[in-house]
Structures are given as structure tokens and as C-alpha cells.
CSV table of N, CA and C in Angstrom, one decimal:
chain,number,residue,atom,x,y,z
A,1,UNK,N,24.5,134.7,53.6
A,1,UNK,CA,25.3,134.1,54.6
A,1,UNK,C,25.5,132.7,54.2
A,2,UNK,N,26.6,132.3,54.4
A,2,UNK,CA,26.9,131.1,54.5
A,2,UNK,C,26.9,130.3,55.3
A,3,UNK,N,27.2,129.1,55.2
A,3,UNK,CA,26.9,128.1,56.5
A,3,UNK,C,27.8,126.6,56.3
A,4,UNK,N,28.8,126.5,56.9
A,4,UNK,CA,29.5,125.4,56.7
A,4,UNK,C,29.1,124.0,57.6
A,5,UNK,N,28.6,122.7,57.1
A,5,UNK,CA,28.5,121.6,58.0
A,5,UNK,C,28.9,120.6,57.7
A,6,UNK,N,29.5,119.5,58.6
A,6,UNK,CA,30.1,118.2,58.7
A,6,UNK,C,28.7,117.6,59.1
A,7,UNK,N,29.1,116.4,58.8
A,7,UNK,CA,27.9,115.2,58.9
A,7,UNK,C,29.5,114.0,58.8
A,8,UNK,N,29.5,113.3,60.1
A,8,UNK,CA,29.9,111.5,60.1
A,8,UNK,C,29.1,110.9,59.7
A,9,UNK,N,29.2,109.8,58.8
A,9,UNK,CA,28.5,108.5,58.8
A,9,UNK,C,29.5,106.9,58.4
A,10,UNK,N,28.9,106.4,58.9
A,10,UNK,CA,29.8,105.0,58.3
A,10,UNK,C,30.1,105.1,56.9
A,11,UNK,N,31.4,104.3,56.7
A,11,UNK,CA,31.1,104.0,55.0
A,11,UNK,C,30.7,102.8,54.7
A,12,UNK,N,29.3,103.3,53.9
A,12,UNK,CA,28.4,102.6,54.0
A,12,UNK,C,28.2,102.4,52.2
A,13,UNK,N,27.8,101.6,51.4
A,13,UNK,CA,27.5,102.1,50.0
A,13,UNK,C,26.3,102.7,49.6
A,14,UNK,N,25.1,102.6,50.5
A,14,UNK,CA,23.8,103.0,50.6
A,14,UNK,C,24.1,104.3,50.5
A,15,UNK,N,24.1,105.1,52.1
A,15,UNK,CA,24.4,105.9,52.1
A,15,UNK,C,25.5,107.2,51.3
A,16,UNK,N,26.8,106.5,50.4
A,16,UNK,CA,27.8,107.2,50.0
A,16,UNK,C,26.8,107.3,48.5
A,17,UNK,N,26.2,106.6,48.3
A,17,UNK,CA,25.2,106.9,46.8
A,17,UNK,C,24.5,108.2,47.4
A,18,UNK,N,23.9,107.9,48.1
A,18,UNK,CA,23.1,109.0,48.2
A,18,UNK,C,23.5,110.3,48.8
A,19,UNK,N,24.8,110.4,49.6
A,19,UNK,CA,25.8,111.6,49.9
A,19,UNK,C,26.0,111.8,48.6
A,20,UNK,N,26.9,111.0,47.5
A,20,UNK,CA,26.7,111.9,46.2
A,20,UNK,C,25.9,112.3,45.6
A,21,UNK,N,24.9,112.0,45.2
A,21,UNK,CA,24.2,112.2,44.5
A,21,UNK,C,23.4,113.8,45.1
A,22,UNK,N,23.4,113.8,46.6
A,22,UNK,CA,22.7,115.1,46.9
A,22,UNK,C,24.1,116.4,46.8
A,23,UNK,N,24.7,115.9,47.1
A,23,UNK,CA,25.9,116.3,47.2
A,23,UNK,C,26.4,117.7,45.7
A,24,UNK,N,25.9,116.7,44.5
A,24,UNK,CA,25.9,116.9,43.1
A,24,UNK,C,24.8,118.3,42.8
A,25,UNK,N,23.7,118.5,43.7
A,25,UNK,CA,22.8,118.8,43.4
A,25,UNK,C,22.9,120.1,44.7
A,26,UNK,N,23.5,119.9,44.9
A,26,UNK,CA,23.5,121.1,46.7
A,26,UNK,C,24.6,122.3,45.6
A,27,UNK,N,24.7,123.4,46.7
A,27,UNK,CA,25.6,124.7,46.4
A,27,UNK,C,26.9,124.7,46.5
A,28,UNK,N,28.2,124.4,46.0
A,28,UNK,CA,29.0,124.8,47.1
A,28,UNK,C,29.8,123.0,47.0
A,29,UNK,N,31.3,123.1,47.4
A,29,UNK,CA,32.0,121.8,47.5
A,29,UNK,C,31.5,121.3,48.4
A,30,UNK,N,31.4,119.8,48.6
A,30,UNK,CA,30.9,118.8,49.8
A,30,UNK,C,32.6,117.9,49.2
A,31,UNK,N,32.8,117.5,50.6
A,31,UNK,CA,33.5,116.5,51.0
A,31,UNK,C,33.1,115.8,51.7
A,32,UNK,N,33.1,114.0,51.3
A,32,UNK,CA,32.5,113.1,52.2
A,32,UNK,C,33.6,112.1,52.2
A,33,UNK,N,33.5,112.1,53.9
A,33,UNK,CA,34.7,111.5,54.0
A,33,UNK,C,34.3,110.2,54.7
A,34,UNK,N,35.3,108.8,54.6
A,34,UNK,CA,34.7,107.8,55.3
A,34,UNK,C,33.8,107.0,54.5
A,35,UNK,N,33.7,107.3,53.2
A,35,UNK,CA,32.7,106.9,52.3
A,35,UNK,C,33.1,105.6,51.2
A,36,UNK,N,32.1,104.9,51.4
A,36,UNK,CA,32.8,103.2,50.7
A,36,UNK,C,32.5,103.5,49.1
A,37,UNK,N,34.4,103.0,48.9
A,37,UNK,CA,34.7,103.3,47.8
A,37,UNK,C,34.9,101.7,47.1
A,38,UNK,N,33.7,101.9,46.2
A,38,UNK,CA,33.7,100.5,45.5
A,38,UNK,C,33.3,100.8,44.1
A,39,UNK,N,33.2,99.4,43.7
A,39,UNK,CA,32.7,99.6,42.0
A,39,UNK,C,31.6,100.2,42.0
A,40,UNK,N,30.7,100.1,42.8
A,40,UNK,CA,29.2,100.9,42.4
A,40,UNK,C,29.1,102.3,43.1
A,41,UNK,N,30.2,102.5,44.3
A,41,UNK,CA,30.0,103.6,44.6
A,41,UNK,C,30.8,104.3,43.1
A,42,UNK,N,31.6,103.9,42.5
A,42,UNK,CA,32.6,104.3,41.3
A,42,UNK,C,31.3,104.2,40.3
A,43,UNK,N,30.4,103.7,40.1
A,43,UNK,CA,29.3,104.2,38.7
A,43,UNK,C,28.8,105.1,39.1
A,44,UNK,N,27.9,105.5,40.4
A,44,UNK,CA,27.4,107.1,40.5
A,44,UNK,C,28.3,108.3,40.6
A,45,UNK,N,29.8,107.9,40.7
A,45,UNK,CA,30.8,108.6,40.5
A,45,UNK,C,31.0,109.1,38.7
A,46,UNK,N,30.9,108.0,38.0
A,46,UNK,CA,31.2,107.7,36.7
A,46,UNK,C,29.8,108.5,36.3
A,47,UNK,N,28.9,108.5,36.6
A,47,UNK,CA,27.2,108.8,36.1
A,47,UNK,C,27.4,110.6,36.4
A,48,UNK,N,27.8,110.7,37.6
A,48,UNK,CA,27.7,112.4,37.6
A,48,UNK,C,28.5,113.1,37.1
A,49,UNK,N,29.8,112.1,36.9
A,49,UNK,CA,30.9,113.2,35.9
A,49,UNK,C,30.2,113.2,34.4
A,50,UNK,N,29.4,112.2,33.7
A,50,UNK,CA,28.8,112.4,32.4
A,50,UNK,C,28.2,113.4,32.7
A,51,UNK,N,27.3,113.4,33.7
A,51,UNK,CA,26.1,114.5,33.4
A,51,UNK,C,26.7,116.3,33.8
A,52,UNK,N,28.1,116.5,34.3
A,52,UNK,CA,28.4,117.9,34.4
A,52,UNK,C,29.2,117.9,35.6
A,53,UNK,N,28.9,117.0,37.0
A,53,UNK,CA,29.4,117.6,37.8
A,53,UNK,C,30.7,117.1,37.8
A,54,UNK,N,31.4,118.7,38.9
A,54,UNK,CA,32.9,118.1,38.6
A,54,UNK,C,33.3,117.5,40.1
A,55,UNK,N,34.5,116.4,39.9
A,55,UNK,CA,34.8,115.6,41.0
A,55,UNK,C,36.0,115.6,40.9
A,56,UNK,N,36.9,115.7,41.5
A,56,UNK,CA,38.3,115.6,41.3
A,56,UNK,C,38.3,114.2,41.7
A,57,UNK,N,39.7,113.1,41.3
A,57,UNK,CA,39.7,112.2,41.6
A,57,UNK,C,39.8,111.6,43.3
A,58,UNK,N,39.3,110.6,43.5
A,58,UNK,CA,39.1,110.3,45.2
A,58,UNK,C,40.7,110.3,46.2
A,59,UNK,N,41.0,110.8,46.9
A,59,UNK,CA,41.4,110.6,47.9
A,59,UNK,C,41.3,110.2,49.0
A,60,UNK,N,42.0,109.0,49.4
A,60,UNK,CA,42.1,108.1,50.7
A,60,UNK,C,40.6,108.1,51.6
A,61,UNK,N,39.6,107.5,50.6
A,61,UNK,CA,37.6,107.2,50.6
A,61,UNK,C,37.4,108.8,51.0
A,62,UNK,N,38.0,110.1,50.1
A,62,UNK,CA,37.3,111.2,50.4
A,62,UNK,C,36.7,111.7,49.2
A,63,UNK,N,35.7,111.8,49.0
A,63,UNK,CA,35.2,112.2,47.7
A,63,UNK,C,34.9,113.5,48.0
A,64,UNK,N,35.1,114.2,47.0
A,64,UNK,CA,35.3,115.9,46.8
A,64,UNK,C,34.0,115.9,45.4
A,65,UNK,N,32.7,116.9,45.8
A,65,UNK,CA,31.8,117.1,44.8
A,65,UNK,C,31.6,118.5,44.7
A,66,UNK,N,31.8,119.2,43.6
A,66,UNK,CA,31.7,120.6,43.2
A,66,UNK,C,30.2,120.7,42.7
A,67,UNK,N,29.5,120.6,43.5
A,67,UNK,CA,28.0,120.8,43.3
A,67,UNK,C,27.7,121.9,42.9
A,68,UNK,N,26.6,122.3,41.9
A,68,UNK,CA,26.2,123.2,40.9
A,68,UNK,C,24.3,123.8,41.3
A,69,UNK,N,24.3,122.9,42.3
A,69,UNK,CA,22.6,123.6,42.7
A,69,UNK,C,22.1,122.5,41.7
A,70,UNK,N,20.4,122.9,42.4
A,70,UNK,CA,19.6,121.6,41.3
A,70,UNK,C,19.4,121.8,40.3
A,71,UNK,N,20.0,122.8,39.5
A,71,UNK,CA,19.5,122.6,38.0
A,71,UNK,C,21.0,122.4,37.4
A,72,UNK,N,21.8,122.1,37.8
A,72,UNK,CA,23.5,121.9,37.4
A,72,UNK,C,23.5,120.5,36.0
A,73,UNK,N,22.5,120.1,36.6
A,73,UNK,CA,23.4,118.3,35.6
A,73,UNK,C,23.1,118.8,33.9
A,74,UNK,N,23.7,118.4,33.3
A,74,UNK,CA,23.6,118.7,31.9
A,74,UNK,C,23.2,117.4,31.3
A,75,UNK,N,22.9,117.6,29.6
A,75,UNK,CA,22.7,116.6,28.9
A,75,UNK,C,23.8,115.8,28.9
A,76,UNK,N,24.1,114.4,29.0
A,76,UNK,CA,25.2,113.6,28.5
A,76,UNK,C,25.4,113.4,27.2
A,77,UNK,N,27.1,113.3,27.1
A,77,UNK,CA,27.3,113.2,25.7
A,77,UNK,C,27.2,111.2,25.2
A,78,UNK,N,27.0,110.7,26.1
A,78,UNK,CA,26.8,109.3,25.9
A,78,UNK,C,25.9,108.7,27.0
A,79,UNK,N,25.9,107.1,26.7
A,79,UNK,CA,24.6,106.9,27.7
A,79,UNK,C,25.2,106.8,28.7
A,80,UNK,N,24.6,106.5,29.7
A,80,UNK,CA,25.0,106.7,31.3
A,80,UNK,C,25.3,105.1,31.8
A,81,UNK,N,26.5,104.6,32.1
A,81,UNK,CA,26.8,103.4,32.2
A,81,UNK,C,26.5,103.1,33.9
A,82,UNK,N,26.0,102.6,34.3
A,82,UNK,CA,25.7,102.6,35.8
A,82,UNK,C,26.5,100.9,36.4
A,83,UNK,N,27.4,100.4,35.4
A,83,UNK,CA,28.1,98.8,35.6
A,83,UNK,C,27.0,98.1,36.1
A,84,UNK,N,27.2,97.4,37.6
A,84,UNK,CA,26.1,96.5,37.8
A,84,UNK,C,25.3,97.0,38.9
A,85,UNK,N,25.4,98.3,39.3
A,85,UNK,CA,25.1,99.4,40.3
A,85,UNK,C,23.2,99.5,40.2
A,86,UNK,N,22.7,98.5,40.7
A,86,UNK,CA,21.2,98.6,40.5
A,86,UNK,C,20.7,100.2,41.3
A,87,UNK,N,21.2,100.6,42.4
A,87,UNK,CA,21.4,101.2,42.9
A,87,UNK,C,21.7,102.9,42.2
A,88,UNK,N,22.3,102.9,41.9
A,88,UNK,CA,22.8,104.6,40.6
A,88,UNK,C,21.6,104.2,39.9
A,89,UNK,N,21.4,102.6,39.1
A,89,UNK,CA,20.4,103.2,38.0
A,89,UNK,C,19.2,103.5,38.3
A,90,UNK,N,18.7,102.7,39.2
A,90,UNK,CA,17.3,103.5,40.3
A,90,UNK,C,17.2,105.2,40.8
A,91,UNK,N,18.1,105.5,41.9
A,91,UNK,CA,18.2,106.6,42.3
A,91,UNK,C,18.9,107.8,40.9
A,92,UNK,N,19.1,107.3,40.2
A,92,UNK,CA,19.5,108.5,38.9
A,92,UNK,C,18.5,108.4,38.0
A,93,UNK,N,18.0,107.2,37.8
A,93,UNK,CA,17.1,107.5,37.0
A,93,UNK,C,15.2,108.3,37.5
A,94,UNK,N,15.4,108.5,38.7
A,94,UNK,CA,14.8,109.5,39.2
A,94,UNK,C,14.6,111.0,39.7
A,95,UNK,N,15.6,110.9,39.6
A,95,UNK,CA,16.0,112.4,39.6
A,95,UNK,C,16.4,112.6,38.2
A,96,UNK,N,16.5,111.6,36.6
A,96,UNK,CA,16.4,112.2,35.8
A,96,UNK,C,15.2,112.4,35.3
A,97,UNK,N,14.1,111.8,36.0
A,97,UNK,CA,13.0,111.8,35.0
A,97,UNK,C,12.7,113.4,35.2
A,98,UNK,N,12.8,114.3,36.5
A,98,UNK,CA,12.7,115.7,36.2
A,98,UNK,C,13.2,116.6,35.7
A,99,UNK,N,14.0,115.9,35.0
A,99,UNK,CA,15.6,117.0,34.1
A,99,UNK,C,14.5,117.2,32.7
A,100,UNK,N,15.3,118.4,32.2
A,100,UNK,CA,14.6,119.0,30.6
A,100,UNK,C,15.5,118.2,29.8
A,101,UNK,N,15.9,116.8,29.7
A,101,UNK,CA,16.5,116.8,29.0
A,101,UNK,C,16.7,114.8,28.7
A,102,UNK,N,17.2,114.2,27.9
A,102,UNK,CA,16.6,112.8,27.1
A,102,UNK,C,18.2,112.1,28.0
A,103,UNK,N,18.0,111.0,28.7
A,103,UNK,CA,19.2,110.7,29.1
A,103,UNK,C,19.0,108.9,29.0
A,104,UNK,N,19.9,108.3,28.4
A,104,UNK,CA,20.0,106.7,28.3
A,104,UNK,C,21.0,106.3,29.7
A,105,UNK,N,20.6,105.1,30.3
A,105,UNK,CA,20.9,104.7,31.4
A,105,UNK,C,21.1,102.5,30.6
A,106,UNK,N,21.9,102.8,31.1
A,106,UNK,CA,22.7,101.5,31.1
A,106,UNK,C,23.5,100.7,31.9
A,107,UNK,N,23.7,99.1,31.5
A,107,UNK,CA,24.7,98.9,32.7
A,107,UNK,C,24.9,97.5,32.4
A,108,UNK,N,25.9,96.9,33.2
A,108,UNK,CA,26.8,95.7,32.1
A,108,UNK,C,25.7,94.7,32.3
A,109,UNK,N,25.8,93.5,31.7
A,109,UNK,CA,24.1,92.0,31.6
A,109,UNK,C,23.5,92.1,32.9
A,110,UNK,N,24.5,91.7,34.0
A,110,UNK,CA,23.5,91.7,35.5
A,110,UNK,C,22.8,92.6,35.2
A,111,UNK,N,23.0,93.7,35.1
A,111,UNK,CA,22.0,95.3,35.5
A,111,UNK,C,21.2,95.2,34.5
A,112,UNK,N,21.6,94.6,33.3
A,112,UNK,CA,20.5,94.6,32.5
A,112,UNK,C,19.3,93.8,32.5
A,113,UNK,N,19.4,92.6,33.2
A,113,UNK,CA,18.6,92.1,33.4
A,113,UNK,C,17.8,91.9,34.8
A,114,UNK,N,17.9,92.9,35.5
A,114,UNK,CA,17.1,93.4,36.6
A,114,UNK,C,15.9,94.3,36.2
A,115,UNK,N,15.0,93.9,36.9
A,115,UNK,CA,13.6,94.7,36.7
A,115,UNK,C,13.6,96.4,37.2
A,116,UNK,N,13.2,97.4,36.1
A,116,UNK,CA,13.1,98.6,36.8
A,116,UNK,C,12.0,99.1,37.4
A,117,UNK,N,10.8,98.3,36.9
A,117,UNK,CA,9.6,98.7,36.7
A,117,UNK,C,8.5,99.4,38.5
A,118,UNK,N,9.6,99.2,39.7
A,118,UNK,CA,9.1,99.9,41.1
A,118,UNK,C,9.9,100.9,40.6
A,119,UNK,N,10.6,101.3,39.9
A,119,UNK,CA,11.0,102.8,40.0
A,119,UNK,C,9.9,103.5,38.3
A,120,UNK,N,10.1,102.8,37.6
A,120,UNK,CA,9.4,103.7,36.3
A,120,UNK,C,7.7,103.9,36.7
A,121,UNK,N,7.3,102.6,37.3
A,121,UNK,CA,5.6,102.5,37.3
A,121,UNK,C,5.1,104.0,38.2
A,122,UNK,N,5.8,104.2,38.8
A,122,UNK,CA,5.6,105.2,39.8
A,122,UNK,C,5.9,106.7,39.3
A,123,UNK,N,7.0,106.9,38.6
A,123,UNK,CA,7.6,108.1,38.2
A,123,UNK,C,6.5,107.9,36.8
A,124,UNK,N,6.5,107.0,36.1
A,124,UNK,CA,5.3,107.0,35.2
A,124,UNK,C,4.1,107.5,35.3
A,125,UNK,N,3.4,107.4,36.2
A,125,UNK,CA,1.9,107.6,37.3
A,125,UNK,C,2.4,109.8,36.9
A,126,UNK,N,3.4,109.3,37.6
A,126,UNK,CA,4.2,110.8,38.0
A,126,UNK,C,4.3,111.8,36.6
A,127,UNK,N,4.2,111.1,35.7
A,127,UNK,CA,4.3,111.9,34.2
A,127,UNK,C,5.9,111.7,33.1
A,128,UNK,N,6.7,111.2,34.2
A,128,UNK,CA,7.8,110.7,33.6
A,128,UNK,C,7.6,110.0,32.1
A,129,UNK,N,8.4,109.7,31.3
A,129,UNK,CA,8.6,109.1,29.9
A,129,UNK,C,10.0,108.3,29.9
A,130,UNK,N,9.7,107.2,29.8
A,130,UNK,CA,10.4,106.1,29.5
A,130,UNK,C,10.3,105.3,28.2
A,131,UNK,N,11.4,104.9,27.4
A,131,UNK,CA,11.4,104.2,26.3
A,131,UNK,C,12.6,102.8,26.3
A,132,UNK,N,11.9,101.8,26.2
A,132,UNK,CA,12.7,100.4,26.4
A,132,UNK,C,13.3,100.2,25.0
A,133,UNK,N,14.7,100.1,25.2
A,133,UNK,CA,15.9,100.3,24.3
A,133,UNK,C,16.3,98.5,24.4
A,134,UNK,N,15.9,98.0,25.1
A,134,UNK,CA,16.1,96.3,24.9
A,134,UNK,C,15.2,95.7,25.4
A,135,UNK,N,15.2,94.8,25.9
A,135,UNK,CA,13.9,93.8,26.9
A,135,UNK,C,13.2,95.2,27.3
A,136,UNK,N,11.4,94.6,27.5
A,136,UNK,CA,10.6,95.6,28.4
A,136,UNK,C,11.2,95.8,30.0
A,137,UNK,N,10.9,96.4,30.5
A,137,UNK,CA,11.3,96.8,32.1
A,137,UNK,C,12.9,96.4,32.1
A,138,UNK,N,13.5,96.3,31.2
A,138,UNK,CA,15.2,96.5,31.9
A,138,UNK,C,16.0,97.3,31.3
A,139,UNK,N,17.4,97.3,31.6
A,139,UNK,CA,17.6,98.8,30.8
A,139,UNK,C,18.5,97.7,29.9
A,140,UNK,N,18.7,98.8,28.8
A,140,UNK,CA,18.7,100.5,28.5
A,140,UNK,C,17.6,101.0,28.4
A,141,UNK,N,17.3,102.0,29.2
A,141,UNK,CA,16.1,102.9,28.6
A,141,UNK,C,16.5,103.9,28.6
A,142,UNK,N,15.9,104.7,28.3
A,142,UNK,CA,15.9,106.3,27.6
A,142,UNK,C,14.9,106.6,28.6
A,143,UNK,N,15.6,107.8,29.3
A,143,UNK,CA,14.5,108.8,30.4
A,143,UNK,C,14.3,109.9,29.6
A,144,UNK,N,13.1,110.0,29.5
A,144,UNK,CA,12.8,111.3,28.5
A,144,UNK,C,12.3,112.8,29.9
A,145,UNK,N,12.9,113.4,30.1
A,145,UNK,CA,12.8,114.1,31.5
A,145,UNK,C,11.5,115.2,31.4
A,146,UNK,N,11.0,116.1,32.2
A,146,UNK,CA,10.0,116.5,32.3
A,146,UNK,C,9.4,117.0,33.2
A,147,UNK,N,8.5,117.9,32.8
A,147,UNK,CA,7.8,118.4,34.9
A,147,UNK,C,7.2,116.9,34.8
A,148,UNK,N,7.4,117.1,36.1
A,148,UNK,CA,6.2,115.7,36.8
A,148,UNK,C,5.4,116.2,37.9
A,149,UNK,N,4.2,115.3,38.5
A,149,UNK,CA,3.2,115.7,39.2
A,149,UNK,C,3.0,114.9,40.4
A,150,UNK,N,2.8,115.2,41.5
A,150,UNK,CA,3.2,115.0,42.8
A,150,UNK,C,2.3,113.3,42.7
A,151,UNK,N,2.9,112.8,43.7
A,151,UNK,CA,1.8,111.4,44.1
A,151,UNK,C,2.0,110.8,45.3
A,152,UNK,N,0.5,110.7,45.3
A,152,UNK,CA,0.3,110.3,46.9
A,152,UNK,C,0.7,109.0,46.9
């Protein structure tokens, strides 16, 4: 059985990150409508079309995600440009650390020189594998993906 649902919310950039990104990972098309369309909501746009999912281009702040279930994302054929989007590289880079698969995350000087280390220290603890590709704690790093282990 199926089950069709709408959900309103502001357009908000918080929340439109994270409508896609679940969005990417759910069954079935989502359309989120009302959703702020900016440069950083456009890198976790840019980030899930590397990794597999398909998006048709936006219409008038509606984003259209052809979500594949949670094992959908594939390996990227390049690294993952996240611009200055601290935001995608945090929230993707955690949901990559449980992927079977090696994914580089990037993003223009700002983002690079932002600390990642409340997202790795944790997912680290967690069994994650990270490898610092420039300065320690900022990106580029390389998510090396993996089971991980629950933490309190």
C-alpha cells in the first residue's frame, strides 16, 4: 500500500537541506515546495546529483527528488564540492560515513577553512574513517564509509 503526504514548512535553508537530503534517501518522488533556493541550498542539490540521485532542474522554489531508498547513493565520479555550504558538508558527510563506499568532500577556501572536527570526533568514536587531504580538521577529506556503532 501506498501512502501519499504533504508536509508545509517555511522556506527555510536549514530545513530545505534537510528535506533533501531525506527526501534523496526515502521511496518514491518528493516534491518540496516553498523551499529556499540559494547557493547552499544549490550544493546539497549539486552533492546528490554526484552521488546518484536524480533531480530534475528546480521550478519556481520546487524541488522534485527521485529518491531511491537508503541504499540509493552511489560512489561519485569526483569529489563532492559542497561551495561554502558548512551545512551539506556536515550533514553529508554523515550520512556518508555509513555508505560502502570512499567519498572526498570539498568546498571553495571559506569551507575550507572551517573546523569539521564536532562532526568527524563523533562519527569517529562511531567507527567512521576519515583522511585529511589538506590542513588537519578541514576539508578535503576523504570519508572512508563503513558499518558504524551506535553512541551514546
Amino acid at each position: 500500500m501506498s501512502r501519499s503526504f504533504t508536509l508545509g514548512v517555511p522556506g527555510d535553508k536549514s530545513i530545505t537541506h534537510r528535506a533533501l537530503l531525506l527526501s534523496s534517501i526515502a521511496n518514491g518522488e518528493s516534491r518540496i515546495r516553498g523551499a529556499l533556493d540559494s547557493a547552499d541550498t544549490r550544493s546539497t542539490v549539486d552533492v546528490l546529483r554526484a552521488l546518484g540521485v536524480r533531480m530534475p532542474p528546480t521550478l519556481s522554489n520546487e524541488f522534485r527528488v527521485a529518491g531511491g531508498g537508503l541504499h540509493c547513493w552511489r560512489a561519485p565520479a569526483r569529489d563532492l564540492d559542497c561551495g561554502n555550504s558548512g551545512t551539506t558538508a556536515r550533514l553529508v558527510m554523515g550520512a556518508l560515513a555509513g555508505r560502502s563506499f570512499a567519498s572526498v568532500l570539498t568546498g571553495d577556501h571559506s569551507l575550507q577553512s572551517r573546523p569539521m572536527r564536532r562532526v568527524t570526533s563523533p562519527l569517529g568514536i562511531m567507527g567512521a574513517r576519515f583522511d585529511n587531504l589538506g590542513d588537519p580538521d578541514r576539508l578535503p577529506i576523504r570519508v572512508r564509509g563503513g558499518p558504524l556503532s551506535p553512541l551514546d
